[in-house]
CSV table of C-alpha atoms in Angstrom, one decimal:
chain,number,residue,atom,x,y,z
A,708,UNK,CA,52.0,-15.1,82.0
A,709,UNK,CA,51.9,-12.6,79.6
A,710,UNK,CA,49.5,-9.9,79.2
A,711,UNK,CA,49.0,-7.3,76.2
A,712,UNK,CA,47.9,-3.7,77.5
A,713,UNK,CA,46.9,-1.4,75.3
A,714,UNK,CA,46.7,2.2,76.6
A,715,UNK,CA,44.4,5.5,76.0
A,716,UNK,CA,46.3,8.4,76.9
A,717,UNK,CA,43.7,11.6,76.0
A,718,UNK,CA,44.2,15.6,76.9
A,719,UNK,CA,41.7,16.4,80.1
A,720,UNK,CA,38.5,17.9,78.5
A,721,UNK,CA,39.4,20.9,80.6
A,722,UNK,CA,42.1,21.4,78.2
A,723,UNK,CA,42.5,23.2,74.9
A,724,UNK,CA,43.6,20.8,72.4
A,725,UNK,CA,45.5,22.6,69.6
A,726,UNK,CA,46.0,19.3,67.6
A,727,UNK,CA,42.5,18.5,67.9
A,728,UNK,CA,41.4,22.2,66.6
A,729,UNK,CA,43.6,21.7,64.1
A,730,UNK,CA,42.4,18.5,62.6
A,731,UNK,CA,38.8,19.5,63.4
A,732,UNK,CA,39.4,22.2,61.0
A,733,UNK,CA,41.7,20.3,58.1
A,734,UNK,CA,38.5,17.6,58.5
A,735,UNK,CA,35.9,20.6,57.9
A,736,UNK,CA,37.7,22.0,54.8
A,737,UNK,CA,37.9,19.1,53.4
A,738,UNK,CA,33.9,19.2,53.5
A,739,UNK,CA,33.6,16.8,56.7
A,740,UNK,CA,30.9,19.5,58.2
A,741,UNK,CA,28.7,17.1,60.4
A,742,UNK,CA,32.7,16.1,62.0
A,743,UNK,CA,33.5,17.6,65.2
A,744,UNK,CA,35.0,17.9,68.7
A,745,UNK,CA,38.0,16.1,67.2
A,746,UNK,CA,40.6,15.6,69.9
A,747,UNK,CA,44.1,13.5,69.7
A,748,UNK,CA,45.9,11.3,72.2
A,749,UNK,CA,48.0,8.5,72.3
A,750,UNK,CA,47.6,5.1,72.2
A,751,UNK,CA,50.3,2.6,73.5
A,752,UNK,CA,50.4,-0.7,73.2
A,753,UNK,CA,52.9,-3.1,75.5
A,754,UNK,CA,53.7,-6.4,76.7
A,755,UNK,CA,54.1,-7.0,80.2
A,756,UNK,CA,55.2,-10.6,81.8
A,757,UNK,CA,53.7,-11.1,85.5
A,758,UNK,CA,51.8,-13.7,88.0
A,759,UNK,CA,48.7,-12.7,87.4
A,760,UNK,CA,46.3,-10.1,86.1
A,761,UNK,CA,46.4,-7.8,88.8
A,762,UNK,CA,49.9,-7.5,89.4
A,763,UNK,CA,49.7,-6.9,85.6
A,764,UNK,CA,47.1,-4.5,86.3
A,765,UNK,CA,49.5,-2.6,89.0
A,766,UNK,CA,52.4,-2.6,86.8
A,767,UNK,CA,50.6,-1.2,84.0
A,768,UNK,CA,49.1,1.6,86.2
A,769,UNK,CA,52.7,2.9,87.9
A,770,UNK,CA,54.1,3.2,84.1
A,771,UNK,CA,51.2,5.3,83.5
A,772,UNK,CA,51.7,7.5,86.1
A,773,UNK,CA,55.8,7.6,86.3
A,774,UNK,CA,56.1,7.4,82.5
A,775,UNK,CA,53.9,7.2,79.7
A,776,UNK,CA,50.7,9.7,81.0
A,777,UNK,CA,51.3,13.7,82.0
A,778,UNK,CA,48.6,13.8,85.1
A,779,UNK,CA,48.5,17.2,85.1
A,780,UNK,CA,47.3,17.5,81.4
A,781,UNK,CA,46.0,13.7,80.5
A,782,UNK,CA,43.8,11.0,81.8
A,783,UNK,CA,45.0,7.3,81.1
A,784,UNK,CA,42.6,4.1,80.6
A,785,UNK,CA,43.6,1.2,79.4
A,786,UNK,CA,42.9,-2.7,79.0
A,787,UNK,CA,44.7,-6.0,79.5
A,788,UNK,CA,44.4,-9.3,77.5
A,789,UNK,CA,46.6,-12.5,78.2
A,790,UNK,CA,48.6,-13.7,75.4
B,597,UNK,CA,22.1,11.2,65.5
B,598,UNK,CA,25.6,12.1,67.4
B,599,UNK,CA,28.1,9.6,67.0
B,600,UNK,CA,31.4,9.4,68.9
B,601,UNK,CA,34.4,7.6,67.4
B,602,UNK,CA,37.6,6.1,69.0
B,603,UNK,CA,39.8,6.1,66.6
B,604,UNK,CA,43.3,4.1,67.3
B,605,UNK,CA,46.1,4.7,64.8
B,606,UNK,CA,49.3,2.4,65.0
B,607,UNK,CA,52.4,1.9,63.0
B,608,UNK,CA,52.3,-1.2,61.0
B,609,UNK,CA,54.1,-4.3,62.6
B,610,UNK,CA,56.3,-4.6,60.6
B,611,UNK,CA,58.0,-0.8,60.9
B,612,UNK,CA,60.6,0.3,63.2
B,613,UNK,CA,59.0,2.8,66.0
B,614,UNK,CA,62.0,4.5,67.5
B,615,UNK,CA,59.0,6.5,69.9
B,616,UNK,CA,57.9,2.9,71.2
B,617,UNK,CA,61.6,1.6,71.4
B,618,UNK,CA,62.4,4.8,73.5
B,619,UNK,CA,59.4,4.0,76.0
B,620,UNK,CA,61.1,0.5,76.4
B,621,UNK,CA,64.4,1.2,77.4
B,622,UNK,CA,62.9,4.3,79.7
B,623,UNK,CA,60.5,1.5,81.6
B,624,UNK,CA,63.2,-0.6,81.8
B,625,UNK,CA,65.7,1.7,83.0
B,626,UNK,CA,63.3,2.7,86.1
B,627,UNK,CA,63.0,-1.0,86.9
B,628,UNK,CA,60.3,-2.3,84.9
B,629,UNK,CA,62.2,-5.1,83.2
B,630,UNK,CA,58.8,-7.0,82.8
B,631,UNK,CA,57.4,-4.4,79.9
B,632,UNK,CA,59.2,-4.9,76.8
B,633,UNK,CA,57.0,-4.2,72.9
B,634,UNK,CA,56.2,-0.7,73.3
B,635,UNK,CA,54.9,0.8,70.5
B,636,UNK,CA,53.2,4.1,70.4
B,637,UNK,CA,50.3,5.3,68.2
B,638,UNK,CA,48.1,7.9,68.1
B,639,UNK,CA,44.3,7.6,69.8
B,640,UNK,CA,41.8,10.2,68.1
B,641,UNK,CA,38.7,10.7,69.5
B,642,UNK,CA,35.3,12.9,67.5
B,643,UNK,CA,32.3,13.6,67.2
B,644,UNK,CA,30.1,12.3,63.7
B,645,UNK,CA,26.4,13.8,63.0
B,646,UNK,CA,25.0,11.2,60.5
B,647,UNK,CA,21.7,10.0,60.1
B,648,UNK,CA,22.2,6.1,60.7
B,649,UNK,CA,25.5,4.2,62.0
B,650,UNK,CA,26.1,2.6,58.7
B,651,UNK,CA,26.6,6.7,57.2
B,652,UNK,CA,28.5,7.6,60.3
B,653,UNK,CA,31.0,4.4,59.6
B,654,UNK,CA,31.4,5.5,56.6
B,655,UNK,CA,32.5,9.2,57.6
B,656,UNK,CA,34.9,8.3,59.9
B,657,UNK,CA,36.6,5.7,57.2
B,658,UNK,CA,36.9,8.1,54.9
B,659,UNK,CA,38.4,10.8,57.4
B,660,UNK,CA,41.1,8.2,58.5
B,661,UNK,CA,42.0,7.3,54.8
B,662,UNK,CA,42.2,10.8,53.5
B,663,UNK,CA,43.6,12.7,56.6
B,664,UNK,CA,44.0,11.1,60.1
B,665,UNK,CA,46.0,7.9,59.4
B,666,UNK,CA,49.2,7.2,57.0
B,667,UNK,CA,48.2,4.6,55.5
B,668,UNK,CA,51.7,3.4,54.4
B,669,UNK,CA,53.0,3.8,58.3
B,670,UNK,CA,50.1,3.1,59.9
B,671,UNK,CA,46.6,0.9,60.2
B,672,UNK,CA,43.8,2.2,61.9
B,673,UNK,CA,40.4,0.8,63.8
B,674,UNK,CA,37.4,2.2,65.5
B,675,UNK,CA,34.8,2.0,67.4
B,676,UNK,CA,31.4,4.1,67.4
B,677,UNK,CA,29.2,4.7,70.0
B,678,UNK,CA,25.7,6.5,69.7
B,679,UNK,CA,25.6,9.6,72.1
């Protein structure tokens, strides 16, 4: 089966987020005033073929950590739907 | 009222996205041969003052049209959530 995962990877709120500042301020000269706290991640999306949901589920959560997500720096969520 | 927004900004379907093919051959190369259509976007998160959700839609629209998403590389969606 195949299931489509789409993936939040965000900057721990700990964390400065220079990209974030910066579009806070672009959004706030540009007369966005009430915008704020603006920060910016990534989002992945992927297709991953497996038995079932959870082994989905496991495979999807070991790229996170090996690959895609920084743990030091980010926190991953992320979804499944079958396709 | 405090809005937050979950912005997810992808490249269109129909564009290469050498970042996303990258991520592929990387998962596969460590093994996972089961993940295959990577494609990576970017996942912007903020916070929207605005008087009613209809207002706050509205903002957040506007800010991905005008600054956050390229609209000739990329399509955008969010969601809101009162806070």
């Amino acid at each position: 089966m195949k299931y489509k995962a789409n993936i939040q990877i965000m900057p721990l709120a700990a964390l400065l987020d220079p990209q974030g500042k910066a579009v806070t301020h672009g959004l706030q000269q540009m007369g966005y005033t009430t915008i704020d706290q603006v920060r910016v991640g990534k989002n992945i999306t992927l297709v991953v073929e497996a038995d079932s949901e959870e082994k989905a589920t496991a495979l999807v959560e070991e790229s996170c950590k090996k690959l895609l997500a920084n743990l030091i720096m980010e926190t991953y969520s992320f979804s499944l739907s079958l396709i």
